[in-house]
PDB file of C-alpha atoms in Angstrom:
ATOM      1  CA  MET Y   1    -102.360 -24.433 -13.419  1.00 61.00           C
ATOM      2  CA  LYS Y   2    -105.876 -24.028 -14.812  1.00 53.00           C
ATOM      3  CA  LYS Y   3    -107.658 -20.846 -15.760  1.00 49.00           C
ATOM      4  CA  LEU Y   4    -110.987 -20.297 -13.982  1.00 46.00           C
ATOM      5  CA  LEU Y   5    -113.002 -17.159 -14.345  1.00 41.00           C
ATOM      6  CA  VAL Y   6    -112.982 -16.593 -10.608  1.00 40.00           C
ATOM      7  CA  PRO Y   7    -110.720 -14.010  -8.876  1.00 41.00           C
ATOM      8  CA  ALA Y   8    -107.646 -15.281  -7.018  1.00 40.00           C
ATOM      9  CA  LEU Y   9    -105.929 -14.880  -4.438  1.00 38.00           C
ATOM     10  CA  SER Y  10     -82.616 -24.181  -2.617  1.00 38.00           C
ATOM     11  CA  VAL Y  11     -80.459 -24.532  -1.689  1.00 34.00           C
ATOM     12  CA  ILE Y  12     -78.737 -27.528  -0.382  1.00 35.00           C
ATOM     13  CA  ALA Y  13     -78.195 -29.851  -3.354  1.00 37.00           C
ATOM     14  CA  VAL Y  14     -80.507 -32.832  -3.213  1.00 34.00           C
ATOM     15  CA  THR Y  15     -79.485 -36.359  -3.994  1.00 36.00           C
ATOM     16  CA  VAL Y  16     -82.127 -37.666  -6.383  1.00 35.00           C
ATOM     17  CA  MET Y  17     -83.071 -41.320  -5.939  1.00 38.00           C
ATOM     18  CA  SER Y  18     -80.823 -43.736  -7.804  1.00 36.00           C
ATOM     19  CA  CYS Y  19     -81.036 -47.469  -8.286  1.00 35.00           C
ATOM     20  CA  GLY Y  20     -78.876 -48.005  -5.211  1.00 38.00           C
ATOM     21  CA  GLY Y  21     -80.349 -45.235  -3.050  1.00 40.00           C
ATOM     22  CA  GLY Y  22     -83.219 -44.590  -0.756  1.00 40.00           C
ATOM     23  CA  ALA Y  23     -85.304 -41.519  -0.103  1.00 40.00           C
ATOM     24  CA  THR Y  24     -84.154 -38.019  -1.023  1.00 40.00           C
ATOM     25  CA  LYS Y  25     -82.217 -36.160   1.666  1.00 37.00           C
ATOM     26  CA  GLU Y  26     -84.220 -33.184   2.852  1.00 38.00           C
ATOM     27  CA  ALA Y  27     -82.819 -29.718   3.234  1.00 38.00           C
ATOM     28  CA  LYS Y  28     -83.672 -27.626   6.269  1.00 36.00           C
ATOM     29  CA  ASP Y  29     -87.011 -25.851   6.290  1.00 39.00           C
ATOM     30  CA  SER Y  30     -87.020 -22.462   4.634  1.00 36.00           C
ATOM     31  CA  THR Y  31     -88.142 -19.206   6.228  1.00 35.00           C
ATOM     32  CA  VAL Y  32     -91.540 -17.963   5.098  1.00 36.00           C
ATOM     33  CA  VAL Y  33     -91.436 -14.725   3.140  1.00 37.00           C
ATOM     34  CA  THR Y  34     -94.415 -12.422   3.229  1.00 36.00           C
ATOM     35  CA  ASP Y  35     -94.095  -9.803   0.518  1.00 40.00           C
ATOM     36  CA  THR Y  36     -92.013 -11.365  -2.224  1.00 45.00           C
ATOM     37  CA  VAL Y  37     -90.903 -14.870  -3.060  1.00 54.00           C
ATOM     38  CA  ALA Y  38     -87.220 -15.509  -2.417  1.00 56.00           C
ATOM     39  CA  THR Y  39     -85.069 -17.072  -5.111  1.00 54.00           C
ATOM     40  CA  SER Y  40     -82.679 -19.855  -4.160  1.00 52.00           C
ATOM     41  CA  PRO Y  41     -79.638 -21.236  -5.986  1.00 48.00           C
ATOM     42  CA  VAL Y  42     -80.639 -24.111  -8.245  1.00 51.00           C
ATOM     43  CA  ALA Y  43     -79.796 -27.735  -7.569  1.00 52.00           C
ATOM     44  CA  ALA Y  44     -77.652 -29.751  -9.934  1.00 54.00           C
ATOM     45  CA  ALA Y  45     -79.707 -31.340 -12.707  1.00 54.00           C
ATOM     46  CA  ASP Y  46     -79.918 -35.135 -12.629  1.00 62.00           C
ATOM     47  CA  THR Y  47     -80.257 -37.406 -15.647  1.00 67.00           C
ATOM     48  CA  THR Y  48     -80.675 -40.776 -13.927  1.00 83.00           C
ATOM     49  CA  VAL Y  49     -83.586 -42.917 -15.113  1.00 89.00           C
ATOM     50  CA  ILE Y  50     -85.004 -45.500 -12.705  1.00 81.00           C
ATOM     51  CA  THR Y  51     -87.144 -48.360 -13.987  1.00 84.00           C
ATOM     52  CA  SER Y  52     -86.836 -50.589 -10.920  1.00 87.00           C
ATOM     53  CA  LEU Y  53     -86.544 -50.025  -7.194  1.00 93.00           C
ATOM     54  CA  SER Y  54     -83.561 -50.844  -5.017  1.00 92.00           C
ATOM     55  CA  GLU Y  55     -83.956 -53.394  -2.264  1.00 95.00           C
ATOM     56  CA  ALA Y  56     -83.663 -50.555   0.247  1.00 95.00           C
ATOM     57  CA  ASP Y  57     -86.532 -48.684  -1.381  1.00 95.00           C
ATOM     58  CA  LYS Y  58     -88.673 -51.811  -1.432  1.00 95.00           C
ATOM     59  CA  ALA Y  59     -87.934 -52.437   2.251  1.00 96.00           C
ATOM     60  CA  ALA Y  60     -88.923 -48.829   3.008  1.00 96.00           C
ATOM     61  CA  GLY Y  61     -92.299 -49.365   1.340  1.00 97.00           C
ATOM     62  CA  TRP Y  62     -91.776 -47.508  -1.930  1.00 97.00           C
ATOM     63  CA  GLU Y  63     -93.707 -48.549  -5.043  1.00 97.00           C
ATOM     64  CA  LEU Y  64     -93.119 -47.416  -8.615  1.00 96.00           C
ATOM     65  CA  LEU Y  65     -95.879 -45.234 -10.027  1.00 97.00           C
ATOM     66  CA  PHE Y  66     -94.445 -45.496 -13.553  1.00 97.00           C
ATOM     67  CA  ASN Y  67     -92.695 -48.631 -14.817  1.00 94.00           C
ATOM     68  CA  GLY Y  68     -90.664 -46.777 -17.446  1.00 94.00           C
ATOM     69  CA  THR Y  69     -92.085 -48.635 -20.441  1.00 94.00           C
ATOM     70  CA  SER Y  70     -95.883 -48.326 -20.466  1.00 96.00           C
ATOM     71  CA  LYS Y  71     -98.856 -46.469 -19.017  1.00 97.00           C
ATOM     72  CA  ASP Y  72     -99.910 -49.496 -16.982  1.00 97.00           C
ATOM     73  CA  GLY Y  73    -101.455 -48.295 -13.723  1.00 98.00           C
ATOM     74  CA  TRP Y  74    -102.658 -45.061 -15.317  1.00 98.00           C
ATOM     75  CA  ARG Y  75    -105.789 -44.016 -17.195  1.00 98.00           C
ATOM     76  CA  GLY Y  76    -107.416 -40.891 -18.517  1.00 97.00           C
ATOM     77  CA  PHE Y  77    -109.495 -38.756 -16.167  1.00 97.00           C
ATOM     78  CA  LYS Y  78    -113.144 -39.666 -16.746  1.00 95.00           C
ATOM     79  CA  GLY Y  79    -112.141 -41.971 -19.581  1.00 94.00           C
ATOM     80  CA  LYS Y  80    -110.501 -39.316 -21.741  1.00 93.00           C
ATOM     81  CA  SER Y  81    -107.946 -40.453 -24.291  1.00 92.00           C
ATOM     82  CA  THR Y  82    -104.333 -40.652 -23.131  1.00 94.00           C
ATOM     83  CA  ASP Y  83    -102.886 -40.397 -26.650  1.00 93.00           C
ATOM     84  CA  THR Y  84    -101.068 -37.202 -25.695  1.00 94.00           C
ATOM     85  CA  TRP Y  85     -98.956 -39.216 -23.236  1.00 96.00           C
ATOM     86  CA  VAL Y  86     -96.106 -41.441 -24.456  1.00 97.00           C
ATOM     87  CA  ALA Y  87     -94.030 -43.860 -22.370  1.00 97.00           C
ATOM     88  CA  GLU Y  88     -90.518 -44.474 -23.714  1.00 92.00           C
ATOM     89  CA  ASN Y  89     -86.962 -44.967 -22.474  1.00 92.00           C
ATOM     90  CA  GLY Y  90     -87.980 -44.599 -18.844  1.00 96.00           C
ATOM     91  CA  ILE Y  91     -89.742 -41.273 -19.486  1.00 97.00           C
ATOM     92  CA  LEU Y  92     -93.445 -40.418 -19.361  1.00 98.00           C
ATOM     93  CA  HIS Y  93     -93.762 -37.666 -21.959  1.00 97.00           C
ATOM     94  CA  CYS Y  94     -96.740 -35.379 -22.452  1.00 96.00           C
ATOM     95  CA  LEU Y  95     -96.719 -34.157 -26.039  1.00 94.00           C
ATOM     96  CA  GLY Y  96     -97.169 -30.435 -26.307  1.00 87.00           C
ATOM     97  CA  SER Y  97     -99.293 -28.507 -28.761  1.00 86.00           C
ATOM     98  CA  THR Y  98     -98.732 -25.105 -30.341  1.00 78.00           C
ATOM     99  CA  THR Y  99    -102.471 -24.524 -30.631  1.00 82.00           C
ATOM    100  CA  ASP Y 100    -104.316 -26.457 -27.914  1.00 76.00           C
ATOM    101  CA  LYS Y 101    -103.372 -25.143 -24.462  1.00 69.00           C
ATOM    102  CA  SER Y 102    -106.822 -25.784 -22.994  1.00 70.00           C
ATOM    103  CA  ASP Y 103    -107.887 -28.085 -20.198  1.00 65.00           C
ATOM    104  CA  LYS Y 104    -109.794 -30.209 -22.712  1.00 65.00           C
ATOM    105  CA  ARG Y 105    -106.764 -32.427 -23.177  1.00 80.00           C
ATOM    106  CA  GLY Y 106    -106.284 -35.715 -21.353  1.00 91.00           C
ATOM    107  CA  ASP Y 107    -105.069 -35.508 -17.759  1.00 96.00           C
ATOM    108  CA  LEU Y 108    -103.414 -38.779 -16.733  1.00 97.00           C
ATOM    109  CA  MET Y 109    -104.626 -40.356 -13.489  1.00 98.00           C
ATOM    110  CA  THR Y 110    -103.475 -43.318 -11.387  1.00 98.00           C
ATOM    111  CA  ASP Y 111    -105.759 -46.331 -11.204  1.00 98.00           C
ATOM    112  CA  LYS Y 112    -105.177 -46.480  -7.443  1.00 98.00           C
ATOM    113  CA  GLU Y 113    -106.277 -44.018  -4.798  1.00 98.00           C
ATOM    114  CA  TYR Y 114    -103.999 -42.762  -2.041  1.00 98.00           C
ATOM    115  CA  GLU Y 115    -104.736 -41.252   1.363  1.00 98.00           C
ATOM    116  CA  ASN Y 116    -101.560 -40.723   3.429  1.00 98.00           C
ATOM    117  CA  PHE Y 117     -98.429 -40.928   1.292  1.00 98.00           C
ATOM    118  CA  GLU Y 118     -95.087 -39.559   0.194  1.00 98.00           C
ATOM    119  CA  LEU Y 119     -94.607 -39.110  -3.546  1.00 98.00           C
ATOM    120  CA  SER Y 120     -91.343 -38.439  -5.373  1.00 98.00           C
ATOM    121  CA  ALA Y 121     -91.055 -37.578  -9.074  1.00 98.00           C
ATOM    122  CA  ASP Y 122     -88.583 -35.943 -11.423  1.00 98.00           C
ATOM    123  CA  TRP Y 123     -89.852 -33.609 -14.150  1.00 98.00           C
ATOM    124  CA  LYS Y 124     -88.621 -31.362 -16.930  1.00 98.00           C
ATOM    125  CA  LEU Y 125     -90.778 -28.676 -18.539  1.00 98.00           C
ATOM    126  CA  ALA Y 126     -90.668 -27.046 -21.979  1.00 97.00           C
ATOM    127  CA  ALA Y 127     -90.212 -23.291 -22.361  1.00 97.00           C
ATOM    128  CA  GLN Y 128     -93.323 -21.261 -21.475  1.00 96.00           C
ATOM    129  CA  GLY Y 129     -94.885 -24.478 -20.200  1.00 96.00           C
ATOM    130  CA  ASN Y 130     -97.635 -25.032 -17.648  1.00 96.00           C
ATOM    131  CA  SER Y 131     -98.534 -28.249 -15.838  1.00 97.00           C
ATOM    132  CA  GLY Y 132     -99.008 -29.680 -12.376  1.00 98.00           C
ATOM    133  CA  ILE Y 133     -99.332 -32.723 -10.146  1.00 98.00           C
ATOM    134  CA  LEU Y 134    -102.689 -33.055  -8.425  1.00 98.00           C
ATOM    135  CA  TYR Y 135    -103.483 -35.364  -5.529  1.00 98.00           C
ATOM    136  CA  MET Y 136    -106.572 -36.728  -3.784  1.00 98.00           C
ATOM    137  CA  VAL Y 137    -108.440 -36.262  -7.067  1.00 98.00           C
ATOM    138  CA  THR Y 138    -111.930 -37.692  -7.480  1.00 98.00           C
ATOM    139  CA  GLU Y 139    -114.104 -37.951 -10.590  1.00 98.00           C
ATOM    140  CA  GLU Y 140    -117.183 -36.278  -9.131  1.00 97.00           C
ATOM    141  CA  PHE Y 141    -116.548 -33.034 -10.978  1.00 97.00           C
ATOM    142  CA  ASP Y 142    -115.685 -31.895 -14.484  1.00 94.00           C
ATOM    143  CA  ALA Y 143    -111.955 -31.414 -13.940  1.00 95.00           C
ATOM    144  CA  PRO Y 144    -109.335 -32.825 -11.539  1.00 97.00           C
ATOM    145  CA  TYR Y 145    -108.546 -29.399 -10.083  1.00 97.00           C
ATOM    146  CA  LEU Y 146    -112.117 -29.062  -8.804  1.00 98.00           C
ATOM    147  CA  SER Y 147    -111.361 -31.753  -6.220  1.00 98.00           C
ATOM    148  CA  GLY Y 148    -107.605 -32.225  -5.872  1.00 98.00           C
ATOM    149  CA  PRO Y 149    -105.064 -29.676  -4.650  1.00 98.00           C
ATOM    150  CA  GLU Y 150    -102.345 -28.958  -7.195  1.00 98.00           C
ATOM    151  CA  TYR Y 151     -98.565 -28.884  -6.934  1.00 99.00           C
ATOM    152  CA  GLN Y 152     -97.891 -26.168  -9.491  1.00 98.00           C
ATOM    153  CA  ILE Y 153     -95.338 -26.586 -12.297  1.00 98.00           C
ATOM    154  CA  ILE Y 154     -94.773 -23.666 -14.666  1.00 98.00           C
ATOM    155  CA  ASP Y 155     -92.096 -21.675 -16.494  1.00 98.00           C
ATOM    156  CA  ASP Y 156     -91.771 -19.014 -13.805  1.00 98.00           C
ATOM    157  CA  ASN Y 157     -89.564 -16.681 -15.823  1.00 97.00           C
ATOM    158  CA  ASN Y 158     -90.906 -16.942 -19.374  1.00 96.00           C
ATOM    159  CA  PHE Y 159     -94.596 -17.790 -19.144  1.00 96.00           C
ATOM    160  CA  PRO Y 160     -96.389 -15.511 -21.637  1.00 95.00           C
ATOM    161  CA  GLU Y 161     -98.797 -14.134 -19.041  1.00 95.00           C
ATOM    162  CA  LYS Y 162     -98.134 -12.315 -15.768  1.00 96.00           C
ATOM    163  CA  LEU Y 163     -98.013 -14.727 -12.863  1.00 97.00           C
ATOM    164  CA  GLU Y 164     -99.167 -14.189  -9.314  1.00 96.00           C
ATOM    165  CA  ASP Y 165     -96.945 -15.725  -6.639  1.00 97.00           C
ATOM    166  CA  TRP Y 166     -99.514 -18.454  -5.969  1.00 98.00           C
ATOM    167  CA  GLN Y 167     -99.164 -19.538  -9.616  1.00 98.00           C
ATOM    168  CA  LYS Y 168     -95.428 -20.268  -9.406  1.00 98.00           C
ATOM    169  CA  SER Y 169     -93.605 -23.590  -9.277  1.00 98.00           C
ATOM    170  CA  GLY Y 170     -93.915 -25.476  -6.004  1.00 98.00           C
ATOM    171  CA  ALA Y 171     -96.989 -23.557  -4.886  1.00 98.00           C
ATOM    172  CA  ASN Y 172    -100.179 -25.097  -3.607  1.00 98.00           C
ATOM    173  CA  TYR Y 173    -101.901 -23.578  -6.615  1.00 98.00           C
ATOM    174  CA  ALA Y 174    -104.237 -20.670  -5.826  1.00 98.00           C
ATOM    175  CA  MET Y 175    -103.825 -21.235  -2.093  1.00 98.00           C
ATOM    176  CA  ASN Y 176    -100.218 -21.067  -0.868  1.00 98.00           C
ATOM    177  CA  PRO Y 177     -97.426 -19.233  -2.748  1.00 98.00           C
ATOM    178  CA  PRO Y 178     -94.047 -20.975  -2.746  1.00 98.00           C
ATOM    179  CA  LEU Y 179     -91.875 -20.180   0.254  1.00 98.00           C
ATOM    180  CA  VAL Y 180     -88.836 -20.105  -2.033  1.00 98.00           C
ATOM    181  CA  MET Y 181     -88.273 -20.225  -5.792  1.00 98.00           C
ATOM    182  CA  ALA Y 182     -86.365 -23.470  -6.194  1.00 98.00           C
ATOM    183  CA  ALA Y 183     -86.951 -24.654  -9.784  1.00 98.00           C
ATOM    184  CA  ASN Y 184     -83.969 -25.375 -12.029  1.00 98.00           C
ATOM    185  CA  PRO Y 185     -83.705 -23.536 -15.371  1.00 97.00           C
ATOM    186  CA  ILE Y 186     -86.113 -24.654 -18.073  1.00 96.00           C
ATOM    187  CA  GLY Y 187     -84.831 -27.759 -19.833  1.00 93.00           C
ATOM    188  CA  GLN Y 188     -83.214 -29.176 -16.684  1.00 97.00           C
ATOM    189  CA  TRP Y 189     -84.640 -31.878 -14.457  1.00 97.00           C
ATOM    190  CA  ASN Y 190     -86.246 -31.110 -11.104  1.00 98.00           C
ATOM    191  CA  ASN Y 191     -87.222 -33.305  -8.168  1.00 98.00           C
ATOM    192  CA  THR Y 192     -90.620 -32.910  -6.529  1.00 98.00           C
ATOM    193  CA  ARG Y 193     -91.796 -34.428  -3.276  1.00 98.00           C
ATOM    194  CA  ILE Y 194     -95.348 -34.267  -1.991  1.00 98.00           C
ATOM    195  CA  VAL Y 195     -96.148 -35.472   1.526  1.00 98.00           C
ATOM    196  CA  VAL Y 196     -99.732 -35.911   2.731  1.00 98.00           C
ATOM    197  CA  ASN Y 197    -100.195 -37.232   6.255  1.00 98.00           C
ATOM    198  CA  LYS Y 198    -103.543 -36.980   8.019  1.00 97.00           C
ATOM    199  CA  GLY Y 199    -104.323 -33.640   6.426  1.00 98.00           C
ATOM    200  CA  HIS Y 200    -100.848 -32.154   6.857  1.00 98.00           C
ATOM    201  CA  VAL Y 201     -99.344 -31.419   3.434  1.00 98.00           C
ATOM    202  CA  GLU Y 202     -95.828 -30.470   2.360  1.00 98.00           C
ATOM    203  CA  HIS Y 203     -94.502 -29.542  -1.091  1.00 98.00           C
ATOM    204  CA  TRP Y 204     -90.767 -29.905  -1.746  1.00 98.00           C
ATOM    205  CA  LEU Y 205     -88.804 -28.828  -4.832  1.00 98.00           C
ATOM    206  CA  ASN Y 206     -85.141 -29.726  -5.321  1.00 98.00           C
ATOM    207  CA  GLY Y 207     -84.718 -30.249  -1.592  1.00 98.00           C
ATOM    208  CA  GLN Y 208     -86.452 -27.045  -0.503  1.00 98.00           C
ATOM    209  CA  LYS Y 209     -89.830 -26.916   1.209  1.00 98.00           C
ATOM    210  CA  THR Y 210     -92.016 -24.695  -0.957  1.00 98.00           C
ATOM    211  CA  ALA Y 211     -95.408 -25.092   0.734  1.00 98.00           C
ATOM    212  CA  GLU Y 212     -96.855 -26.417   3.968  1.00 98.00           C
ATOM    213  CA  TYR Y 213    -100.473 -26.376   5.061  1.00 98.00           C
ATOM    214  CA  ASP Y 214    -103.162 -28.305   6.911  1.00 98.00           C
ATOM    215  CA  LEU Y 215    -106.333 -29.387   5.173  1.00 98.00           C
ATOM    216  CA  TRP Y 216    -109.787 -28.903   6.681  1.00 98.00           C
ATOM    217  CA  THR Y 217    -108.740 -26.573   9.487  1.00 98.00           C
ATOM    218  CA  ASP Y 218    -110.654 -23.373  10.166  1.00 98.00           C
ATOM    219  CA  ASP Y 219    -107.797 -21.375   8.654  1.00 97.00           C
ATOM    220  CA  TRP Y 220    -107.796 -23.535   5.508  1.00 98.00           C
ATOM    221  CA  LYS Y 221    -111.569 -23.239   5.133  1.00 98.00           C
ATOM    222  CA  LYS Y 222    -111.362 -19.471   5.502  1.00 97.00           C
ATOM    223  CA  HIS Y 223    -108.586 -19.288   2.906  1.00 97.00           C
ATOM    224  CA  LYS Y 224    -110.628 -21.394   0.492  1.00 98.00           C
ATOM    225  CA  ALA Y 225    -113.774 -19.330   1.017  1.00 97.00           C
ATOM    226  CA  GLU Y 226    -111.959 -16.085   0.240  1.00 96.00           C
ATOM    227  CA  GLY Y 227    -110.084 -17.229  -2.867  1.00 97.00           C
ATOM    228  CA  LYS Y 228    -110.320 -18.928  -6.210  1.00 97.00           C
ATOM    229  CA  TRP Y 229    -112.009 -22.057  -4.889  1.00 98.00           C
ATOM    230  CA  LYS Y 230    -114.877 -20.377  -3.030  1.00 97.00           C
ATOM    231  CA  ASP Y 231    -117.417 -21.783  -5.501  1.00 97.00           C
ATOM    232  CA  ALA Y 232    -115.704 -25.184  -5.887  1.00 98.00           C
ATOM    233  CA  LYS Y 233    -117.472 -27.055  -3.105  1.00 96.00           C
ATOM    234  CA  GLY Y 234    -115.480 -30.262  -3.616  1.00 98.00           C
ATOM    235  CA  TYR Y 235    -112.034 -28.699  -3.727  1.00 98.00           C
ATOM    236  CA  GLY Y 236    -109.722 -30.312  -1.171  1.00 98.00           C
ATOM    237  CA  MET Y 237    -112.546 -32.133   0.567  1.00 98.00           C
ATOM    238  CA  ALA Y 238    -111.699 -35.753  -0.323  1.00 98.00           C
ATOM    239  CA  LYS Y 239    -109.803 -37.743   2.298  1.00 97.00           C
ATOM    240  CA  LYS Y 240    -108.195 -39.868  -0.430  1.00 97.00           C
ATOM    241  CA  GLY Y 241    -108.014 -39.905  -4.204  1.00 98.00           C
ATOM    242  CA  HIS Y 242    -105.956 -40.341  -7.340  1.00 98.00           C
ATOM    243  CA  ILE Y 243    -102.612 -38.818  -8.335  1.00 98.00           C
ATOM    244  CA  THR Y 244    -103.106 -36.871 -11.567  1.00 98.00           C
ATOM    245  CA  LEU Y 245    -100.628 -35.412 -14.058  1.00 98.00           C
ATOM    246  CA  GLN Y 246    -101.976 -32.338 -15.773  1.00 96.00           C
ATOM    247  CA  ASP Y 247    -102.047 -32.040 -19.553  1.00 95.00           C
ATOM    248  CA  HIS Y 248    -102.406 -28.337 -20.237  1.00 91.00           C
ATOM    249  CA  GLY Y 249    -101.102 -28.474 -23.788  1.00 92.00           C
ATOM    250  CA  SER Y 250     -97.495 -27.960 -22.705  1.00 94.00           C
ATOM    251  CA  GLU Y 251     -94.692 -30.432 -23.231  1.00 96.00           C
ATOM    252  CA  ILE Y 252     -93.492 -32.010 -20.007  1.00 97.00           C
ATOM    253  CA  TRP Y 253     -91.463 -35.086 -19.089  1.00 98.00           C
ATOM    254  CA  PHE Y 254     -91.764 -37.194 -15.909  1.00 98.00           C
ATOM    255  CA  LYS Y 255     -89.500 -39.982 -14.648  1.00 97.00           C
ATOM    256  CA  ASN Y 256     -88.493 -41.815 -11.467  1.00 96.00           C
ATOM    257  CA  MET Y 257     -92.011 -41.634 -10.092  1.00 97.00           C
ATOM    258  CA  LYS Y 258     -92.558 -43.541  -6.871  1.00 97.00           C
ATOM    259  CA  ILE Y 259     -94.841 -43.465  -3.869  1.00 98.00           C
ATOM    260  CA  LYS Y 260     -95.079 -44.967  -0.405  1.00 98.00           C
ATOM    261  CA  LYS Y 261     -98.071 -45.126   1.863  1.00 97.00           C
ATOM    262  CA  MET Y 262     -97.802 -43.666   5.344  1.00 95.00           C
TER     263      MET Y 262
END
């Protein structure tokens, strides 16, 4: 989640990918809530670390986004330093800071661009933390969030500032509040899935669908024009782009990151 000076606007336990497994089993779609965000039971935390794909995953078209040992395949947005990111023991670790919580730090971006895809990643966030996974990011603008939609990751219960529903974990940040609150307690691992297919987008968290929307429709354009992104002309407009991990000064860990094109 980024701060812009513009006004704003599960569960069935999920089997996280293992070396011998395929794609995550989806839970049934959740019912949309209109006034408040429902809270769901948390999924069991998983500690598995994957540094290679199973033959079944390879046959299904999955590719590793993170090899578990280095930042190969990643670079800093607009050439920024990636020193705040460390790859070790199968974990991609963003080092937190007690003083620098700004967006001046180095967001980490894939070398490749993706158009229609399914992404799966496990993450664990530090207390009071704030981060996100952005997709279809371009480098035309000053920050990734000015082009790419964001899958929000945040400490929903202990963040030091009041949060709007559209700022909570699993949301399409500043556009679509999460349908359910599905994040595990801080310090435990979570599984995120992001599906983008010809403009149709789904966010999943620990087996629960937390957001669903369609890019570039009249309804989407109206929503954008009335909210936080009304002055961000490039927001959500790219048909393909980079996957970007947000460095907002908070400590966060990623693992088991993989993607398949659709």
